CSV table of N, CA and C in Angstrom, one decimal:
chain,number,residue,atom,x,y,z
A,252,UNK,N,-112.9,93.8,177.2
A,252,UNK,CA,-112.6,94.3,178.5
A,252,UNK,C,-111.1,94.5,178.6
A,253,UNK,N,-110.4,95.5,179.4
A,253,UNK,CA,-109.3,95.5,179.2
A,253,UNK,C,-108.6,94.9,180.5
A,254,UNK,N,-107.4,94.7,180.3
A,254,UNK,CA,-106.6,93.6,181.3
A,254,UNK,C,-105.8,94.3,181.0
A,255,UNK,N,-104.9,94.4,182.5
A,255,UNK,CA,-103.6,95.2,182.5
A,255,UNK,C,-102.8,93.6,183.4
A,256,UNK,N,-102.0,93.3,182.7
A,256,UNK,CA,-100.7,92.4,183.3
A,256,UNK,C,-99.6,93.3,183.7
A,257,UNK,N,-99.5,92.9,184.9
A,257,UNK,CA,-98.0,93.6,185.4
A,257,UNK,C,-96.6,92.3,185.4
A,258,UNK,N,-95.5,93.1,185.0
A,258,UNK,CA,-94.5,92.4,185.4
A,258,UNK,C,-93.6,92.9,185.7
A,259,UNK,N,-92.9,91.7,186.9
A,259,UNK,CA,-91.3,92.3,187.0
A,259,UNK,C,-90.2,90.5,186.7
A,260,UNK,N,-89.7,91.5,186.4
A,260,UNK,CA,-88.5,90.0,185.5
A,260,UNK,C,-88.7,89.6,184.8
A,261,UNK,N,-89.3,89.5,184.1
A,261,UNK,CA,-90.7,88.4,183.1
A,261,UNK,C,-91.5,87.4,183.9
A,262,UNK,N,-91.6,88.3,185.0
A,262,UNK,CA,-92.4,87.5,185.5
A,262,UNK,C,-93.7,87.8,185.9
A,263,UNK,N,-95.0,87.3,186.2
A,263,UNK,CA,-96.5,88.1,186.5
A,263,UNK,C,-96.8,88.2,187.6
A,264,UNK,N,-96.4,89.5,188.4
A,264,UNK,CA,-96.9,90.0,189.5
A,264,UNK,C,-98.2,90.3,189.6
A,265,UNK,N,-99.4,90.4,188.9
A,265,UNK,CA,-100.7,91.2,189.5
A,265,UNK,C,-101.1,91.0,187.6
A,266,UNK,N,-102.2,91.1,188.3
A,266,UNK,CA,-103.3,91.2,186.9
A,266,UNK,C,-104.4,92.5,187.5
A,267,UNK,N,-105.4,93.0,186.5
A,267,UNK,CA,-106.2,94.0,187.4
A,267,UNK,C,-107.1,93.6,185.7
A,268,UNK,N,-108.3,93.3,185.3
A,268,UNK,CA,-109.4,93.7,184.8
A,268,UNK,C,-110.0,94.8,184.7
A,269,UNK,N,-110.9,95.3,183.7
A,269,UNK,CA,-111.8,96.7,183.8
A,269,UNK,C,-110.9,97.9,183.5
A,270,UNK,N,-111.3,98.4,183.3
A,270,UNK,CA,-110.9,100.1,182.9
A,270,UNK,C,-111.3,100.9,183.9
A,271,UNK,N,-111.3,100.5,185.6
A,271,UNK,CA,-111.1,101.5,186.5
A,271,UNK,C,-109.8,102.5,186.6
A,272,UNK,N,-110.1,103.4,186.4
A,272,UNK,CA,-108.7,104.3,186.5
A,272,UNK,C,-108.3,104.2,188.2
A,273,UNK,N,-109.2,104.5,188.8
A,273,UNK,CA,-108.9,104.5,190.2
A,273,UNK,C,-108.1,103.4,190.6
A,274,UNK,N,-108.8,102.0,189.9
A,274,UNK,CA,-108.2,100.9,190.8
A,274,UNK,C,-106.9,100.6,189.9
A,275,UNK,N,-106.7,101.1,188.5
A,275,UNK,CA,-105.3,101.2,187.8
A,275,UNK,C,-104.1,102.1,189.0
A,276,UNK,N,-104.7,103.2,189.1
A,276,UNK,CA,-103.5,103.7,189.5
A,276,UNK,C,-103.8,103.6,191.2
A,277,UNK,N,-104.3,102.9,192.1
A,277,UNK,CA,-103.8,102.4,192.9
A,277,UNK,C,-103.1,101.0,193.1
A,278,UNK,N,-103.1,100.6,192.1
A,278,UNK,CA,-102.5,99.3,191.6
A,278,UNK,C,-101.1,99.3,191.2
A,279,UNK,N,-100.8,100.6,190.6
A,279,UNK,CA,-99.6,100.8,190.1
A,279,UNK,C,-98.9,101.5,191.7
A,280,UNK,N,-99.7,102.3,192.4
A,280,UNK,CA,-98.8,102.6,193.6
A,280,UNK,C,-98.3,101.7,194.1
A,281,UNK,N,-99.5,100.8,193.9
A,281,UNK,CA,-99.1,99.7,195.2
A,281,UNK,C,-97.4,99.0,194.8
A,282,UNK,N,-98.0,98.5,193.9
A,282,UNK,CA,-96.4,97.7,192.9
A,282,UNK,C,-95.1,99.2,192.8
A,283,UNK,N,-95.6,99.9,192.8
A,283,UNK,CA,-94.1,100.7,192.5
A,283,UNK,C,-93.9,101.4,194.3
A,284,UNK,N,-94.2,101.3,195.3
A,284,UNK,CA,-93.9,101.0,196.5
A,284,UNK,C,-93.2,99.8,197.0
A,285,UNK,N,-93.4,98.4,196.4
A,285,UNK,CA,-92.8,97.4,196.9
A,285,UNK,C,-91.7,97.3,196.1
A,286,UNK,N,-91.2,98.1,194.6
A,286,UNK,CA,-89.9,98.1,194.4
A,286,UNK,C,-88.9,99.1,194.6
A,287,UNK,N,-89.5,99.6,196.0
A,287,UNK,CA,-88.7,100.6,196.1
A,287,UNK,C,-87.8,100.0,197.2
A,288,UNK,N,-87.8,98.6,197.7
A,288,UNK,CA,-87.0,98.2,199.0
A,288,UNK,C,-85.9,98.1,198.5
A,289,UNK,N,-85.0,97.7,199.4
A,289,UNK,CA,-83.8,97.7,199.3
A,289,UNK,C,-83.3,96.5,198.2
A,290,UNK,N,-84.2,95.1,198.8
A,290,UNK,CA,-83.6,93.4,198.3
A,290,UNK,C,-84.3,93.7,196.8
A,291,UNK,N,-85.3,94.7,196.4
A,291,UNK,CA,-86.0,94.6,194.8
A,291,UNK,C,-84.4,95.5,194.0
A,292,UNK,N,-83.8,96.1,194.5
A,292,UNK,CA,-82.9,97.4,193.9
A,292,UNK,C,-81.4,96.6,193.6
A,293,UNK,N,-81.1,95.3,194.1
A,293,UNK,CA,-80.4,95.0,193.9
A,293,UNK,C,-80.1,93.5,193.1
A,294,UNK,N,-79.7,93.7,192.2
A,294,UNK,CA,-79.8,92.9,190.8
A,294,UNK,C,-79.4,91.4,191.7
A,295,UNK,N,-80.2,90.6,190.9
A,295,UNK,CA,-79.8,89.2,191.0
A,295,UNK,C,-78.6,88.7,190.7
A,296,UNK,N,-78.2,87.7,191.9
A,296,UNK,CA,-77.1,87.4,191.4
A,296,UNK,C,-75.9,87.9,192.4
A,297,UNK,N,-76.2,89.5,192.8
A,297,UNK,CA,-75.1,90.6,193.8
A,297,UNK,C,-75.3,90.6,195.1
A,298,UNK,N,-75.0,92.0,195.4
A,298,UNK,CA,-75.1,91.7,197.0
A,298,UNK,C,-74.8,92.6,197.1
A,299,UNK,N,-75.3,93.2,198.1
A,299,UNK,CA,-74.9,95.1,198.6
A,299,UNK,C,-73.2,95.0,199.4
A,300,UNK,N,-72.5,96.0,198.9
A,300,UNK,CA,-71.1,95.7,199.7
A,300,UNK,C,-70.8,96.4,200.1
A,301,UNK,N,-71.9,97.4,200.8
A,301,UNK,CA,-71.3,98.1,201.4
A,301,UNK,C,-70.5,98.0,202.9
A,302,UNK,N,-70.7,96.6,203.3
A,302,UNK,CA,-69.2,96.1,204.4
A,302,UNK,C,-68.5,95.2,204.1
A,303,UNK,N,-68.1,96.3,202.5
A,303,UNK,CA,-66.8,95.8,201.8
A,303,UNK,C,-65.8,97.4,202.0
A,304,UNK,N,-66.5,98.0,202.3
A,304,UNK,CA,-65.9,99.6,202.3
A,304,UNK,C,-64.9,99.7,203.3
A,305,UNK,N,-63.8,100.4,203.0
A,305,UNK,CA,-62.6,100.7,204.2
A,305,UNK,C,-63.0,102.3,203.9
A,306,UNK,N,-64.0,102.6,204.9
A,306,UNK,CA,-64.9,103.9,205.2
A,306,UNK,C,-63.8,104.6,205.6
A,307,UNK,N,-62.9,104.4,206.8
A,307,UNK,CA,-61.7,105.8,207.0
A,307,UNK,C,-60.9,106.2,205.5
A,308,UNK,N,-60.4,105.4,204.3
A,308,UNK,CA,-59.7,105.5,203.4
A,308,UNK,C,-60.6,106.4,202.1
A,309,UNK,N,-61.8,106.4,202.5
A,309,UNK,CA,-63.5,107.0,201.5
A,309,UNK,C,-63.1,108.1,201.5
A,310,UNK,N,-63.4,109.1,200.4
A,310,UNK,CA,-63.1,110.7,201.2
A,310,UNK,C,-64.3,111.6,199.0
A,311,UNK,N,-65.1,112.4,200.0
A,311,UNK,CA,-65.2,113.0,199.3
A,311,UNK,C,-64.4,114.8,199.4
A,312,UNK,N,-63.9,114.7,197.5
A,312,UNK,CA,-62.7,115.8,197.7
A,312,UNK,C,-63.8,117.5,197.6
A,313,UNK,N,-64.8,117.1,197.8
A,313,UNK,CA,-65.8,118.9,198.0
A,313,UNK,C,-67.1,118.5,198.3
A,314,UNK,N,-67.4,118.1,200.1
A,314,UNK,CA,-68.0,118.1,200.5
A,314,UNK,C,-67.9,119.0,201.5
A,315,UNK,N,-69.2,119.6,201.9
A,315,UNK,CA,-69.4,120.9,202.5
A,315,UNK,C,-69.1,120.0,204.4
A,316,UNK,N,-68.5,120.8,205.4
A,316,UNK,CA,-67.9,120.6,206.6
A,316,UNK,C,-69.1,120.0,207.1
A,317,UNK,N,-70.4,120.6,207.1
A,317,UNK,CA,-71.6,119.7,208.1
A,317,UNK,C,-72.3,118.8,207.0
A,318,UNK,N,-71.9,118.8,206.4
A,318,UNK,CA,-72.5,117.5,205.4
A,318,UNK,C,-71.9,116.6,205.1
A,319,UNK,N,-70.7,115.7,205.8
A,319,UNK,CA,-69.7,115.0,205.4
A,319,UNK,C,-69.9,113.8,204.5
A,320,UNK,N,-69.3,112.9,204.1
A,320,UNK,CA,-69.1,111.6,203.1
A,320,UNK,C,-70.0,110.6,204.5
A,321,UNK,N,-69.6,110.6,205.8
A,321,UNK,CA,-69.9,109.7,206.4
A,321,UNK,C,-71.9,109.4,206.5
A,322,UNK,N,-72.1,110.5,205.9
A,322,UNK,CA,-73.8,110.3,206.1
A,322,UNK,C,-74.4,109.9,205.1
A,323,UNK,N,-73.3,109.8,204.3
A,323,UNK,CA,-74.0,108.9,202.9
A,323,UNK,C,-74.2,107.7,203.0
A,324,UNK,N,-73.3,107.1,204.1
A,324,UNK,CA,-73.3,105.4,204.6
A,324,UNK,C,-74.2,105.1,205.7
A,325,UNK,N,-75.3,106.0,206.5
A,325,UNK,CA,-76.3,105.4,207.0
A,325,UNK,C,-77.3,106.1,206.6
A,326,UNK,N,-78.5,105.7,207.4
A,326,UNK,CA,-79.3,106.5,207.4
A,326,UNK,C,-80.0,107.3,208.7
A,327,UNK,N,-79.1,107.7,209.6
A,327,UNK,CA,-79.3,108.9,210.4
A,327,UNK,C,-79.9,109.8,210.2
A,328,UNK,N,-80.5,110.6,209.1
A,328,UNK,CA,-81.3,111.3,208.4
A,328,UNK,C,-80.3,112.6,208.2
A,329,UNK,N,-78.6,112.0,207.7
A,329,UNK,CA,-77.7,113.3,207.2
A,329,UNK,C,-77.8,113.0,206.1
A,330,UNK,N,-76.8,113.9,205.4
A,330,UNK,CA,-77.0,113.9,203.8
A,330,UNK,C,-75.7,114.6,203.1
A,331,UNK,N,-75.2,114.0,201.9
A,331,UNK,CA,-74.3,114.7,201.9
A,331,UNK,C,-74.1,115.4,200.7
A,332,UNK,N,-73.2,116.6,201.1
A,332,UNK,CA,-73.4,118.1,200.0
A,332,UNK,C,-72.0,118.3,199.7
A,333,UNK,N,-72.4,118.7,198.2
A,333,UNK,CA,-71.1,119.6,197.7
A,333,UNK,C,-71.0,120.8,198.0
A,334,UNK,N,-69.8,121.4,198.8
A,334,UNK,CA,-69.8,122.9,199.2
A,334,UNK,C,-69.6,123.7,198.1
A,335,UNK,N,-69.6,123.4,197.1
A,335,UNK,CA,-69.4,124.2,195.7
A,335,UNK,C,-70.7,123.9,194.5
A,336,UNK,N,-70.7,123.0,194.2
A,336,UNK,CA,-71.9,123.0,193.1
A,336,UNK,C,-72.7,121.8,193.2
A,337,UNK,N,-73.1,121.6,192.1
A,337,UNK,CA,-74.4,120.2,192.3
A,337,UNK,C,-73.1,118.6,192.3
A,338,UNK,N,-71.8,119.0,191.6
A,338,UNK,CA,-71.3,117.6,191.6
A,338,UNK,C,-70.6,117.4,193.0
A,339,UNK,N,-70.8,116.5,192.9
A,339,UNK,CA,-69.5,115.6,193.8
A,339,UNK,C,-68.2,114.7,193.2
A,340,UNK,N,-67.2,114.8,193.9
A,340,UNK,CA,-66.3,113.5,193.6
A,340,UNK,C,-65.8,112.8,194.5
A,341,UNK,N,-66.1,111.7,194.7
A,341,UNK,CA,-66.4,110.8,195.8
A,341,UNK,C,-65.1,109.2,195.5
A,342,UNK,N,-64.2,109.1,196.2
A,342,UNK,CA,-63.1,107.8,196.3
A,342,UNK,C,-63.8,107.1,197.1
A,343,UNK,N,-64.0,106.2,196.7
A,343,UNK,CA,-64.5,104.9,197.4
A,343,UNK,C,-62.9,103.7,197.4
A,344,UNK,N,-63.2,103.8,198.7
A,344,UNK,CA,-62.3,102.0,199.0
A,344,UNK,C,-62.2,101.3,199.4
A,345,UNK,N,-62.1,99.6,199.2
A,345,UNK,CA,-62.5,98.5,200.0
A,345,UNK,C,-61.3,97.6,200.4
A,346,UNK,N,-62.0,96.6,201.5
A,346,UNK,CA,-60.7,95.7,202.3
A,346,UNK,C,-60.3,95.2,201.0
A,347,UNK,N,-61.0,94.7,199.8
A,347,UNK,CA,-60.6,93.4,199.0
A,347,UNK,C,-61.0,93.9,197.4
A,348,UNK,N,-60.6,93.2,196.7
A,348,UNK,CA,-61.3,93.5,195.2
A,348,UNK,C,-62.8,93.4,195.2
A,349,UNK,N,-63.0,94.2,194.1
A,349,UNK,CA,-64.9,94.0,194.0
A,349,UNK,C,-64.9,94.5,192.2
A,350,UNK,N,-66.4,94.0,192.3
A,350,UNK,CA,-66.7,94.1,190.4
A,350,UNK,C,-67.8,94.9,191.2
A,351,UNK,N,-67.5,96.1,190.3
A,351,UNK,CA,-69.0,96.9,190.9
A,351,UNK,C,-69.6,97.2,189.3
A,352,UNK,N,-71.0,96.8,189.7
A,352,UNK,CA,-72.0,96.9,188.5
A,352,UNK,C,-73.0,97.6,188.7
A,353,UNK,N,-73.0,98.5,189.8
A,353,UNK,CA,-74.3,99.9,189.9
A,353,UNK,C,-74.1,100.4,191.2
A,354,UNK,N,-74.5,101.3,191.2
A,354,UNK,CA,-74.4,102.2,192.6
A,354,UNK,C,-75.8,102.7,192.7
A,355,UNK,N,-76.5,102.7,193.9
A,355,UNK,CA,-77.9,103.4,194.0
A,355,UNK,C,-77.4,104.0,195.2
A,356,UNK,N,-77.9,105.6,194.7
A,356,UNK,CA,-78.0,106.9,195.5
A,356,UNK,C,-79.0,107.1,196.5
A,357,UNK,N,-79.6,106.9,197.2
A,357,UNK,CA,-81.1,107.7,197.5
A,357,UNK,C,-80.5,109.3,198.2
A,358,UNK,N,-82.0,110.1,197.5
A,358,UNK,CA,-81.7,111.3,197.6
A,358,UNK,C,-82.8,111.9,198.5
A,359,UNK,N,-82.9,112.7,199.8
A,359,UNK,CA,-83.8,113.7,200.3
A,359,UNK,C,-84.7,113.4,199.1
A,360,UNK,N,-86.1,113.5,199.9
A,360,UNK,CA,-87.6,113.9,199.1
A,360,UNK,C,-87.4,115.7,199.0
A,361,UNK,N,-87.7,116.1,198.3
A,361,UNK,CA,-87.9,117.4,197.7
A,361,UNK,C,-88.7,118.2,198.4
A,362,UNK,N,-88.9,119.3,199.2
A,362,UNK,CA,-90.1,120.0,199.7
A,362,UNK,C,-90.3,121.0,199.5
């Protein structure tokens, strides 16, 4: 019979039995919904800094006028755009030193 073990960390989140496809892949939604929060995205050990930021000193250098840098820091439901092409270049700056080890983006769902 087949057994599907899941992990995250090396660790064992969920077991599922049987060769249901249905109950496989509602098994897998389920688990890949709960690492979509915020405290699973952020590596052990860190800590989100984002009020480490000196947000007036931030400045993206080609962002489009109604899409500013500032809507990247909440979630108001703005967003922010390059008025020229797909990149951005984005200065980030804080009150204090920091070791930064990843940055997560979230991006608009697609419609």
């Amino acid at each position: 019979m087949p057994t599907f073990i899941f992990l995250r960390g090396n660790t064992r989140v969920s077991q599922l039995l049987g060769a249901n496809t249905d109950a496989l892949a509602n098994k897998v939604k389920e688990l890949a919904g709960e690492a979509e929060s915020k405290s699973d995205l952020v590596v052990k050990g860190q800590l989100d800094i984002l009020h480490f930021l000196n947000k007036p000193n931030c400045e993206c250098l080609n962002c489009c006028d109604d899409h500013p840098l500032d809507h990247a820091f909440d979630s108001s439901g703005g967003y922010l755009l390059s008025d020229t092409d797909e990149q951005l270049i984005i200065y980030l700056s804080f009150h204090q030193l920091v070791k930064l080890h990843s940055l997560i983006i979230n991006a608009p769902q697609r419609s």
